[in-house]
Amino acid sequence: MEFLIGNFAELTITGLVLGSVYALVALGYTLVYGVLQLINFAHSEVFMWGTYAVVWVLTLLGASGTSSLAGAAGYLAIALVAAVLMSGGVALIVERFAYRRLVRQNAPKYIILISAIGASFVLSEIMGLRDKIAGFLGLQGVLGDYVNNPRNTSTLPVEIKPEPVLQIGNYMVRDTELLIIISALIMMFVLDQFIRRTSFGRQIRAVAQDPEAASLMGANSTNVVRLTFLIGGVMAGVAATLYMIKVGATGFNVGFVLGVKAFTAAVLGGIGNLRGALLGGLILGIAENYASGILGSEWRDVTAFVLLVLVLLVRPSGLLGESLGRARA
Amino acid sequence: MSESEDILLELEAVTIKFGGVVALDDVSMTIKKGEILGLIGPNGAGKTTCFNVITGVYAATSGTISLDGKSLAKRKRYQITKLGIARTFQNIRLFPSMSALDNVLVGADVHSKVGLLRALFRTPYFRRVEPENKRRAVELLELVGVGAQPDEISVNLSYGDQRRLEIARALATNPKLICLDEPAAGFNPAEKLRLMDLIRQIRDLGFTVLVVEHDMKLVMGVCDRIVVLEFGRKIAEGTPSEIQKNPAVIAAYLGTEEADDDAA
Amino acid sequence: MRAIKASQLLVVGVASALVLSACAAPADTTEGGSGSTESFSIAYQGPLTGADAKYGEYAKAGIEIALADYAAAYPDGPTVTAIYSDSQGDPAQAPALAADLINNADVLGVVGPAFSGETEATEPAYSEAGLVTVSPSATRVSLSEQGWSTFFRVVANDGAQAPAAAKLLTDVVGAKTVFVIDDASAYGVGLGDGIKDALGDKVIGSDSVEKGSTTDFSATVTKVTASGAEAVYYAGYATDAGLIQKQLTAAGFEGTYASGDGSLESTFIETAGEASEGAYLTAAAGAAGDDFVAKWDALTVSDKGSIGVYSTEAYDAAWVILSGIGEGNTTREDVLAWVAGYDAEGITKHIKFADNGEIDGAGGVYYYLVKDGDFEAPVAID
């Protein structure tokens, strides 16, 4: 406890950093749930593919050595575009092949759920077996740098050195940490405005609230669902870039744990609610840090899920509750 | 061929079967541009089925439906809406937690092709279309009498306002034909009178109106022509005064009219 | 109707049998000796994929060299092939794979299990089946205290590594305060606790991070920096070891970072990046000699792994079993007896086992310093 008080600022800020990544990934779960009332279990892999896009594009650009955050800004901007394209594209593929037909035919939810879980495994294993896939295609020679040792950790070719920039309490906040928190907040704000103020946002809300009435008012629900997946993918791409700036390493199986946490964050905040995803992510990140500080790091997962259960006991629909449509009154 | 030019919607020998049950049996009818057509019949006569097949909720088992000469077959619901048919619902289906204005705007979005990129980057097109849609939406709210509270969440509006808001939302799609499904359900006599005025106003704005309604006084008072269904078949068609005298219609309603009045 | 159903069932049955057999099939097999009608197998159990796949790769180099030596030394002996069974180092996956090996009557001995956790999960079954296992790298102390008749290892246990690592930190590094982190695995807890015991009151704090449950160690980093420790020892595996060091350095930690044999592979340096400069890795394993490297270079098999930590131990473990087969021991019972009575010079040390399966007279413990993005040659800690 004394430790928590003494290092309150540091634990809070590093918790917010992790929570920001949770929150951005949680958006993908919450958006799809809001519109389809389905959990997109493949979303964790949408994120994972984004992290690889960052690694690959920097490898392609020949980035190496170490750099300050500002020095790598150009690389990172390109990596961000690549990650957003990759994650957005993978999200659209998931929608097209794991969802669309089943949704259109009104398949039972559990069937679509299994389809999503299957898509998750397929996406993860394609990444984990990419050397063999490149081999089948006869491209292993050309793609060697990108596909060799697919099951080992892949690291960012350029190493980002964080610099202290801002004193909060007794902690010097690093520039990378500041960037991650601010980027996540900006993305959340942009998305929130998009959903509230644009005609596409209106259509998403309309389909979320009453898909049949929405289609009779001229909303193309297939397009709306596709757009929802795309937005979730874009957010996951941003999260992947921020994650790589912070962690600097990824693996074909990195999506699972982060996905479970992000999903937890979405449920904690109230699944289907965008602001809930942000709140849930940040609270989860901080709570994990506090618990690790007080009880020891092996308690972080226990704490995360005990917190989830406690919140759901008091507020069964999560902190902010209610659906995508309703919360956006 | 001046007559056919006046025809907006045409049903030709439309039959709908649900399993072995024939819900609509060889129904042909037309709706002329600029008229208010009433669709009536005893309970279970197939009014709602007829309504749903026109708006694309059901597909016809056989027969054709065309709007302005374009067949509606194989078109998706949203495409039919884009083609120019809008509707309200018997039991209110507003987007419950959107504001009144947003509900209308969803309808208005049909024809403004605001793509993702346009919205994201706020292109000139987007900046021109959004305010235009908003202005029209406000006008429509005023038309139906909900103009005073555009930002109210629709579920918080009074029952009557919700019914009228549905009409505004349907009008926002700028339809050629607006289909009202029992618009007077649950209204008191004063509200019914106002509704009749509203329906005439809508027609005067250039819309064609199809009304399915139980309330005879309203139907007789507002419709130019009436089509009567019984057991899925069309049994009569004509002006209100013709229908009132039609022996088949009287027979169909004998003994059921009372029950209908109670229901209404 | 019934006929259709039956045929559908058949299709499903065949399909699932195919899937099952595909799952159960060994990763790959390699020809070993020649010239005899008899043929047997030795198996490797360890991680060939996953975060710790490097260990499998390193072990494969040793086993392949041993197979080549066997073919040369016993040209008339039975043909021996190696079965590589990929446990991913995961105690949850290992038992099913062990059962497959036990049920495969051709398998006369196992090189492995590679990790302590999977050893705990599978050794009872091996012991019951009488299938001998010789581990090149499972170092948890308690493994030899379970009464398993088939457990042997050619490596000194953490009981030897822990005091040596503590000595490294106090004598070589000169740290007065040490923060010890383990990864809550069988191996990590054993090694970490051993180091804490050996360091006594020089331990200024400790934490336990669950292996694979996160890639963000900020709370642990805060604990370390708040404690003011001069050195950190991480008892766990390479990926996490790298991430922790990187995050420590980013947070301004300037002390010495050390870890154990679990992190002694290139993934550690790749993951930690520049932060890994000056890190110490301890292991009860010395370097491969020039001879060994030359033999590896001469191998002609397509997948011969690569040389790294415990490659030489894997060679010794494989050789103990292979020489038994070459000397005419072709039942599991005979091979087990051969291993228990083994007494000969190996390439890492003299190999003779105590009754509990420990190597007699512990081998030395070494440290490897990271310099210029690579491990320097090992230095003995004494």
CSV table of N, CA and C in Angstrom, one decimal, chain A residues 34-164:
chain,number,residue,atom,x,y,z
A,34,GLY,N,-22.5,-3.8,-30.9
A,34,GLY,CA,-23.5,-2.8,-30.9
A,34,GLY,C,-24.4,-3.0,-32.2
A,35,VAL,N,-23.8,-3.4,-33.3
A,35,VAL,CA,-24.6,-3.5,-34.5
A,35,VAL,C,-25.2,-4.9,-34.7
A,36,LEU,N,-24.4,-5.9,-34.4
A,36,LEU,CA,-24.8,-7.3,-34.7
A,36,LEU,C,-25.2,-8.1,-33.4
A,37,GLN,N,-24.9,-7.5,-32.2
A,37,GLN,CA,-25.1,-8.3,-31.0
A,37,GLN,C,-24.3,-9.6,-31.1
A,38,LEU,N,-23.1,-9.5,-31.6
A,38,LEU,CA,-22.2,-10.7,-31.7
A,38,LEU,C,-20.9,-10.3,-31.2
A,39,ILE,N,-20.2,-11.2,-30.6
A,39,ILE,CA,-18.8,-10.9,-30.2
A,39,ILE,C,-17.9,-11.4,-31.3
A,40,ASN,N,-17.1,-10.4,-31.8
A,40,ASN,CA,-16.2,-10.8,-32.9
A,40,ASN,C,-14.8,-11.3,-32.4
A,41,PHE,N,-14.8,-12.6,-32.1
A,41,PHE,CA,-13.6,-13.1,-31.5
A,41,PHE,C,-12.4,-13.1,-32.4
A,42,ALA,N,-12.6,-12.8,-33.6
A,42,ALA,CA,-11.4,-12.7,-34.5
A,42,ALA,C,-10.8,-11.3,-34.4
A,43,HIS,N,-11.3,-10.4,-33.6
A,43,HIS,CA,-10.8,-9.1,-33.6
A,43,HIS,C,-9.4,-9.0,-33.0
A,44,SER,N,-9.1,-9.9,-32.1
A,44,SER,CA,-7.7,-9.9,-31.5
A,44,SER,C,-6.7,-10.2,-32.6
A,45,GLU,N,-7.1,-10.9,-33.6
A,45,GLU,CA,-6.1,-11.2,-34.7
A,45,GLU,C,-6.0,-10.1,-35.7
A,46,VAL,N,-7.1,-9.3,-35.8
A,46,VAL,CA,-7.1,-8.1,-36.6
A,46,VAL,C,-6.0,-7.2,-36.0
A,47,PHE,N,-5.9,-7.1,-34.7
A,47,PHE,CA,-4.9,-6.3,-34.0
A,47,PHE,C,-3.5,-6.9,-34.3
A,48,MET,N,-3.4,-8.2,-34.1
A,48,MET,CA,-2.1,-8.9,-34.3
A,48,MET,C,-1.5,-8.6,-35.7
A,49,TRP,N,-2.4,-8.7,-36.7
A,49,TRP,CA,-1.9,-8.5,-38.1
A,49,TRP,C,-1.4,-7.1,-38.2
A,50,GLY,N,-2.1,-6.2,-37.5
A,50,GLY,CA,-1.6,-4.8,-37.6
A,50,GLY,C,-0.2,-4.6,-37.0
A,51,THR,N,0.1,-5.4,-35.9
A,51,THR,CA,1.5,-5.2,-35.4
A,51,THR,C,2.5,-5.7,-36.4
A,52,TYR,N,2.1,-6.8,-37.1
A,52,TYR,CA,3.1,-7.3,-38.1
A,52,TYR,C,3.2,-6.3,-39.3
A,53,ALA,N,2.1,-5.6,-39.6
A,53,ALA,CA,2.3,-4.6,-40.7
A,53,ALA,C,3.3,-3.6,-40.3
A,54,VAL,N,3.3,-3.2,-39.0
A,54,VAL,CA,4.3,-2.2,-38.5
A,54,VAL,C,5.7,-2.8,-38.7
A,55,VAL,N,5.9,-4.0,-38.3
A,55,VAL,CA,7.2,-4.6,-38.4
A,55,VAL,C,7.7,-4.7,-39.9
A,56,TRP,N,6.8,-5.2,-40.7
A,56,TRP,CA,7.1,-5.4,-42.1
A,56,TRP,C,7.4,-4.2,-42.9
A,57,VAL,N,6.6,-3.1,-42.6
A,57,VAL,CA,6.8,-1.9,-43.4
A,57,VAL,C,8.1,-1.3,-43.0
A,58,LEU,N,8.5,-1.4,-41.7
A,58,LEU,CA,9.8,-0.8,-41.3
A,58,LEU,C,10.9,-1.6,-41.8
A,59,THR,N,10.7,-2.9,-41.9
A,59,THR,CA,11.8,-3.8,-42.5
A,59,THR,C,12.0,-3.4,-43.9
A,60,LEU,N,10.8,-3.2,-44.6
A,60,LEU,CA,10.8,-2.9,-46.0
A,60,LEU,C,11.6,-1.6,-46.3
A,61,LEU,N,11.3,-0.6,-45.4
A,61,LEU,CA,11.9,0.7,-45.5
A,61,LEU,C,13.4,0.7,-45.1
A,62,GLY,N,13.8,-0.4,-44.5
A,62,GLY,CA,15.2,-0.5,-44.1
A,62,GLY,C,15.5,0.2,-42.8
A,63,ALA,N,14.6,0.4,-42.0
A,63,ALA,CA,14.8,1.1,-40.7
A,63,ALA,C,15.7,0.2,-39.9
A,64,SER,N,16.6,0.8,-39.1
A,64,SER,CA,17.4,0.0,-38.2
A,64,SER,C,18.0,0.9,-37.1
A,65,GLY,N,18.7,0.3,-36.2
A,65,GLY,CA,19.3,1.1,-35.1
A,65,GLY,C,18.4,1.6,-34.1
A,66,THR,N,18.8,2.6,-33.4
A,66,THR,CA,17.9,3.2,-32.4
A,66,THR,C,17.6,4.6,-32.8
A,67,SER,N,16.5,5.1,-32.2
A,67,SER,CA,16.1,6.4,-32.6
A,67,SER,C,15.2,7.0,-31.5
A,68,SER,N,15.2,8.3,-31.4
A,68,SER,CA,14.2,8.9,-30.5
A,68,SER,C,12.8,8.8,-31.2
A,69,LEU,N,11.8,9.1,-30.4
A,69,LEU,CA,10.5,9.0,-30.9
A,69,LEU,C,10.3,10.0,-32.1
A,70,ALA,N,10.8,11.2,-31.8
A,70,ALA,CA,10.7,12.3,-32.9
A,70,ALA,C,11.5,11.9,-34.1
A,71,GLY,N,12.6,11.3,-33.9
A,71,GLY,CA,13.5,10.9,-35.1
A,71,GLY,C,12.8,9.8,-35.9
A,72,ALA,N,12.0,9.0,-35.3
A,72,ALA,CA,11.4,7.9,-36.0
A,72,ALA,C,10.0,8.3,-36.5
A,73,ALA,N,9.6,9.6,-36.3
A,73,ALA,CA,8.2,10.0,-36.6
A,73,ALA,C,7.8,9.7,-38.1
A,74,GLY,N,8.7,9.9,-39.0
A,74,GLY,CA,8.4,9.6,-40.4
A,74,GLY,C,8.1,8.1,-40.6
A,75,TYR,N,9.0,7.3,-40.1
A,75,TYR,CA,8.8,5.8,-40.2
A,75,TYR,C,7.5,5.5,-39.5
A,76,LEU,N,7.2,6.0,-38.4
A,76,LEU,CA,6.0,5.6,-37.6
A,76,LEU,C,4.8,6.1,-38.3
A,77,ALA,N,4.8,7.2,-39.0
A,77,ALA,CA,3.6,7.7,-39.7
A,77,ALA,C,3.3,6.7,-40.8
A,78,ILE,N,4.4,6.2,-41.5
A,78,ILE,CA,4.1,5.2,-42.6
A,78,ILE,C,3.6,3.9,-42.0
A,79,ALA,N,4.3,3.5,-40.9
A,79,ALA,CA,3.8,2.3,-40.2
A,79,ALA,C,2.4,2.4,-39.8
A,80,LEU,N,2.0,3.6,-39.3
A,80,LEU,CA,0.6,3.7,-38.9
A,80,LEU,C,-0.4,3.5,-40.1
A,81,VAL,N,0.0,4.1,-41.2
A,81,VAL,CA,-0.8,3.9,-42.4
A,81,VAL,C,-0.9,2.4,-42.8
A,82,ALA,N,0.3,1.7,-42.7
A,82,ALA,CA,0.3,0.3,-43.1
A,82,ALA,C,-0.5,-0.5,-42.1
A,83,ALA,N,-0.4,-0.2,-40.8
A,83,ALA,CA,-1.2,-1.0,-39.8
A,83,ALA,C,-2.7,-0.8,-40.0
A,84,VAL,N,-3.0,0.5,-40.2
A,84,VAL,CA,-4.5,0.8,-40.4
A,84,VAL,C,-5.0,0.1,-41.6
A,85,LEU,N,-4.3,0.1,-42.7
A,85,LEU,CA,-4.7,-0.6,-43.9
A,85,LEU,C,-4.8,-2.1,-43.7
A,86,MET,N,-3.8,-2.7,-43.0
A,86,MET,CA,-3.7,-4.1,-42.8
A,86,MET,C,-4.9,-4.5,-41.9
A,87,SER,N,-5.0,-3.8,-40.7
A,87,SER,CA,-6.1,-4.2,-39.8
A,87,SER,C,-7.4,-4.0,-40.4
A,88,GLY,N,-7.6,-2.9,-41.0
A,88,GLY,CA,-8.9,-2.6,-41.7
A,88,GLY,C,-9.2,-3.6,-42.7
A,89,GLY,N,-8.2,-4.0,-43.5
A,89,GLY,CA,-8.4,-5.0,-44.5
A,89,GLY,C,-8.7,-6.4,-43.9
A,90,VAL,N,-8.0,-6.8,-42.9
A,90,VAL,CA,-8.3,-8.1,-42.3
A,90,VAL,C,-9.7,-8.1,-41.7
A,91,ALA,N,-10.1,-6.9,-41.1
A,91,ALA,CA,-11.4,-6.8,-40.5
A,91,ALA,C,-12.5,-7.0,-41.6
A,92,LEU,N,-12.2,-6.4,-42.7
A,92,LEU,CA,-13.2,-6.6,-43.8
A,92,LEU,C,-13.2,-8.0,-44.3
A,93,ILE,N,-12.1,-8.7,-44.3
A,93,ILE,CA,-12.0,-10.1,-44.7
A,93,ILE,C,-12.8,-11.0,-43.7
A,94,VAL,N,-12.6,-10.7,-42.4
A,94,VAL,CA,-13.4,-11.4,-41.4
A,94,VAL,C,-14.9,-11.2,-41.6
A,95,GLU,N,-15.3,-10.0,-41.9
A,95,GLU,CA,-16.7,-9.7,-42.1
A,95,GLU,C,-17.2,-10.5,-43.3
A,96,ARG,N,-16.4,-10.4,-44.4
A,96,ARG,CA,-16.9,-11.0,-45.6
A,96,ARG,C,-17.0,-12.5,-45.5
A,97,PHE,N,-16.0,-13.2,-44.9
A,97,PHE,CA,-16.0,-14.6,-44.9
A,97,PHE,C,-16.5,-15.3,-43.7
A,98,ALA,N,-16.4,-14.7,-42.5
A,98,ALA,CA,-16.8,-15.4,-41.3
A,98,ALA,C,-18.2,-14.9,-40.9
A,99,TYR,N,-18.7,-13.8,-41.4
A,99,TYR,CA,-19.9,-13.3,-41.0
A,99,TYR,C,-21.0,-13.1,-42.0
A,100,ARG,N,-20.7,-12.5,-43.2
A,100,ARG,CA,-21.8,-12.0,-44.0
A,100,ARG,C,-22.9,-13.0,-44.3
A,101,ARG,N,-22.5,-14.1,-44.9
A,101,ARG,CA,-23.5,-15.1,-45.2
A,101,ARG,C,-24.3,-15.6,-44.1
A,102,LEU,N,-23.6,-15.8,-42.9
A,102,LEU,CA,-24.3,-16.3,-41.8
A,102,LEU,C,-25.3,-15.3,-41.2
A,103,VAL,N,-24.9,-14.0,-41.2
A,103,VAL,CA,-25.8,-13.0,-40.7
A,103,VAL,C,-27.0,-12.8,-41.6
A,104,ARG,N,-26.7,-12.8,-42.9
A,104,ARG,CA,-27.8,-12.7,-43.9
A,104,ARG,C,-28.8,-13.8,-43.8
A,105,GLN,N,-28.3,-15.0,-43.5
A,105,GLN,CA,-29.3,-16.1,-43.4
A,105,GLN,C,-29.8,-16.3,-42.0
A,106,ASN,N,-29.6,-15.3,-41.1
A,106,ASN,CA,-30.1,-15.3,-39.8
A,106,ASN,C,-29.7,-16.6,-39.0
A,107,ALA,N,-28.4,-17.0,-39.2
A,107,ALA,CA,-27.9,-18.1,-38.5
A,107,ALA,C,-28.0,-17.9,-37.0
A,108,PRO,N,-28.2,-19.0,-36.2
A,108,PRO,CA,-28.1,-18.8,-34.8
A,108,PRO,C,-26.8,-18.2,-34.3
A,109,LYS,N,-26.9,-17.4,-33.2
A,109,LYS,CA,-25.7,-16.6,-32.8
A,109,LYS,C,-24.5,-17.5,-32.5
A,110,TYR,N,-24.8,-18.7,-31.9
A,110,TYR,CA,-23.7,-19.5,-31.5
A,110,TYR,C,-22.9,-20.0,-32.7
A,111,ILE,N,-23.6,-20.2,-33.8
A,111,ILE,CA,-22.9,-20.6,-35.1
A,111,ILE,C,-22.0,-19.5,-35.6
A,112,ILE,N,-22.5,-18.3,-35.5
A,112,ILE,CA,-21.6,-17.2,-35.9
A,112,ILE,C,-20.4,-17.0,-35.0
A,113,LEU,N,-20.7,-17.3,-33.7
A,113,LEU,CA,-19.7,-17.2,-32.7
A,113,LEU,C,-18.5,-18.2,-33.0
A,114,ILE,N,-18.9,-19.4,-33.3
A,114,ILE,CA,-18.0,-20.5,-33.7
A,114,ILE,C,-17.2,-20.1,-34.9
A,115,SER,N,-17.9,-19.5,-35.9
A,115,SER,CA,-17.3,-19.1,-37.1
A,115,SER,C,-16.2,-18.0,-36.8
A,116,ALA,N,-16.5,-17.1,-35.9
A,116,ALA,CA,-15.6,-16.1,-35.5
A,116,ALA,C,-14.4,-16.7,-34.8
A,117,ILE,N,-14.6,-17.6,-33.9
A,117,ILE,CA,-13.5,-18.3,-33.2
A,117,ILE,C,-12.6,-19.0,-34.2
A,118,GLY,N,-13.3,-19.7,-35.2
A,118,GLY,CA,-12.5,-20.3,-36.2
A,118,GLY,C,-11.6,-19.3,-37.0
A,119,ALA,N,-12.2,-18.2,-37.4
A,119,ALA,CA,-11.5,-17.2,-38.1
A,119,ALA,C,-10.3,-16.7,-37.3
A,120,SER,N,-10.5,-16.6,-36.0
A,120,SER,CA,-9.4,-16.2,-35.1
A,120,SER,C,-8.2,-17.2,-35.2
A,121,PHE,N,-8.5,-18.5,-35.1
A,121,PHE,CA,-7.5,-19.5,-35.2
A,121,PHE,C,-6.8,-19.4,-36.6
A,122,VAL,N,-7.6,-19.3,-37.6
A,122,VAL,CA,-7.0,-19.3,-39.0
A,122,VAL,C,-6.1,-18.2,-39.1
A,123,LEU,N,-6.5,-17.0,-38.7
A,123,LEU,CA,-5.7,-15.8,-38.9
A,123,LEU,C,-4.4,-15.9,-38.1
A,124,SER,N,-4.5,-16.4,-36.9
A,124,SER,CA,-3.3,-16.6,-36.0
A,124,SER,C,-2.4,-17.6,-36.7
A,125,GLU,N,-2.9,-18.7,-37.1
A,125,GLU,CA,-2.0,-19.8,-37.6
A,125,GLU,C,-1.5,-19.4,-39.0
A,126,ILE,N,-2.2,-18.7,-39.8
A,126,ILE,CA,-1.6,-18.2,-41.1
A,126,ILE,C,-0.4,-17.4,-40.8
A,127,MET,N,-0.5,-16.6,-39.8
A,127,MET,CA,0.7,-15.8,-39.4
A,127,MET,C,1.8,-16.7,-38.9
A,128,GLY,N,1.4,-17.7,-38.1
A,128,GLY,CA,2.4,-18.6,-37.5
A,128,GLY,C,3.0,-19.6,-38.5
A,129,LEU,N,2.4,-19.7,-39.6
A,129,LEU,CA,2.9,-20.7,-40.6
A,129,LEU,C,3.2,-20.0,-41.9
A,130,ARG,N,3.5,-18.7,-41.8
A,130,ARG,CA,3.7,-17.9,-43.0
A,130,ARG,C,4.9,-18.3,-43.8
A,131,ASP,N,5.9,-18.9,-43.2
A,131,ASP,CA,7.0,-19.4,-43.9
A,131,ASP,C,6.6,-20.5,-44.9
A,132,LYS,N,5.7,-21.4,-44.3
A,132,LYS,CA,5.3,-22.6,-45.1
A,132,LYS,C,4.4,-22.1,-46.3
A,133,ILE,N,3.5,-21.1,-46.0
A,133,ILE,CA,2.6,-20.5,-47.0
A,133,ILE,C,3.5,-19.9,-48.1
A,134,ALA,N,4.5,-19.1,-47.7
A,134,ALA,CA,5.3,-18.5,-48.7
A,134,ALA,C,6.1,-19.6,-49.5
A,135,GLY,N,6.4,-20.7,-48.8
A,135,GLY,CA,7.0,-21.8,-49.5
A,135,GLY,C,6.2,-22.4,-50.6
A,136,PHE,N,4.9,-22.6,-50.2
A,136,PHE,CA,3.9,-23.2,-51.2
A,136,PHE,C,3.9,-22.3,-52.4
A,137,LEU,N,3.9,-21.0,-52.2
A,137,LEU,CA,3.8,-20.0,-53.3
A,137,LEU,C,5.2,-19.8,-54.0
A,138,GLY,N,6.2,-20.5,-53.4
A,138,GLY,CA,7.5,-20.3,-54.0
A,138,GLY,C,8.2,-18.9,-53.8
A,139,LEU,N,7.7,-18.3,-52.7
A,139,LEU,CA,8.2,-16.9,-52.5
A,139,LEU,C,9.1,-16.8,-51.3
A,140,GLN,N,9.5,-18.0,-50.7
A,140,GLN,CA,10.2,-17.9,-49.5
A,140,GLN,C,11.5,-17.2,-49.7
A,141,GLY,N,12.1,-17.3,-50.8
A,141,GLY,CA,13.4,-16.6,-51.1
A,141,GLY,C,13.2,-15.1,-51.1
A,142,VAL,N,12.1,-14.6,-51.8
A,142,VAL,CA,11.9,-13.2,-51.9
A,142,VAL,C,11.5,-12.6,-50.5
A,143,LEU,N,10.6,-13.4,-49.8
A,143,LEU,CA,10.0,-12.8,-48.6
A,143,LEU,C,10.8,-13.3,-47.3
A,144,GLY,N,11.9,-13.8,-47.5
A,144,GLY,CA,12.7,-14.4,-46.3
A,144,GLY,C,12.6,-13.5,-45.1
A,145,ASP,N,13.0,-12.2,-45.2
A,145,ASP,CA,13.0,-11.4,-44.1
A,145,ASP,C,11.7,-11.3,-43.3
A,146,TYR,N,10.6,-11.5,-44.1
A,146,TYR,CA,9.3,-11.3,-43.5
A,146,TYR,C,8.7,-12.6,-43.0
A,147,VAL,N,9.1,-13.7,-43.5
A,147,VAL,CA,8.4,-14.9,-43.1
A,147,VAL,C,9.2,-15.9,-42.4
A,148,ASN,N,10.5,-15.8,-42.3
A,148,ASN,CA,11.3,-16.8,-41.6
A,148,ASN,C,11.0,-16.8,-40.1
A,149,ASN,N,11.2,-17.9,-39.5
A,149,ASN,CA,11.0,-18.1,-38.1
A,149,ASN,C,9.6,-17.5,-37.6
A,150,PRO,N,8.6,-18.0,-38.2
A,150,PRO,CA,7.3,-17.3,-38.0
A,150,PRO,C,6.8,-17.5,-36.6
A,151,ARG,N,7.2,-18.4,-35.9
A,151,ARG,CA,6.7,-18.7,-34.6
A,151,ARG,C,7.5,-18.0,-33.5
A,152,ASN,N,8.6,-17.4,-33.9
A,152,ASN,CA,9.4,-16.7,-32.9
A,152,ASN,C,8.9,-15.2,-32.8
A,153,THR,N,9.4,-14.6,-31.7
A,153,THR,CA,9.1,-13.2,-31.6
A,153,THR,C,9.6,-12.3,-32.7
A,154,SER,N,8.8,-11.4,-33.3
A,154,SER,CA,9.3,-10.5,-34.3
A,154,SER,C,9.5,-9.1,-33.6
A,155,THR,N,10.6,-8.5,-33.8
A,155,THR,CA,10.9,-7.3,-33.2
A,155,THR,C,10.9,-6.1,-34.2
A,156,LEU,N,10.6,-5.0,-33.7
A,156,LEU,CA,10.6,-3.8,-34.5
A,156,LEU,C,12.0,-3.5,-35.0
A,157,PRO,N,12.2,-3.3,-36.3
A,157,PRO,CA,13.6,-3.2,-36.7
A,157,PRO,C,14.3,-1.9,-36.2
A,158,VAL,N,13.5,-0.9,-35.9
A,158,VAL,CA,14.1,0.3,-35.3
A,158,VAL,C,13.7,0.4,-33.9
A,159,GLU,N,14.7,0.6,-33.0
A,159,GLU,CA,14.4,0.6,-31.6
A,159,GLU,C,14.1,2.1,-31.1
A,160,ILE,N,12.9,2.3,-30.5
A,160,ILE,CA,12.5,3.6,-30.1
A,160,ILE,C,12.9,3.9,-28.7
A,161,LYS,N,13.7,4.9,-28.5
A,161,LYS,CA,14.2,5.2,-27.1
A,161,LYS,C,13.3,6.3,-26.5
A,162,PRO,N,12.6,5.9,-25.5
A,162,PRO,CA,11.7,7.0,-24.9
A,162,PRO,C,12.5,8.0,-24.2
A,163,GLU,N,12.0,9.3,-24.2
A,163,GLU,CA,12.7,10.4,-23.5
A,163,GLU,C,11.7,10.9,-22.5
A,164,PRO,N,12.2,11.2,-21.3
A,164,PRO,CA,11.3,11.9,-20.3
A,164,PRO,C,11.0,13.3,-20.8
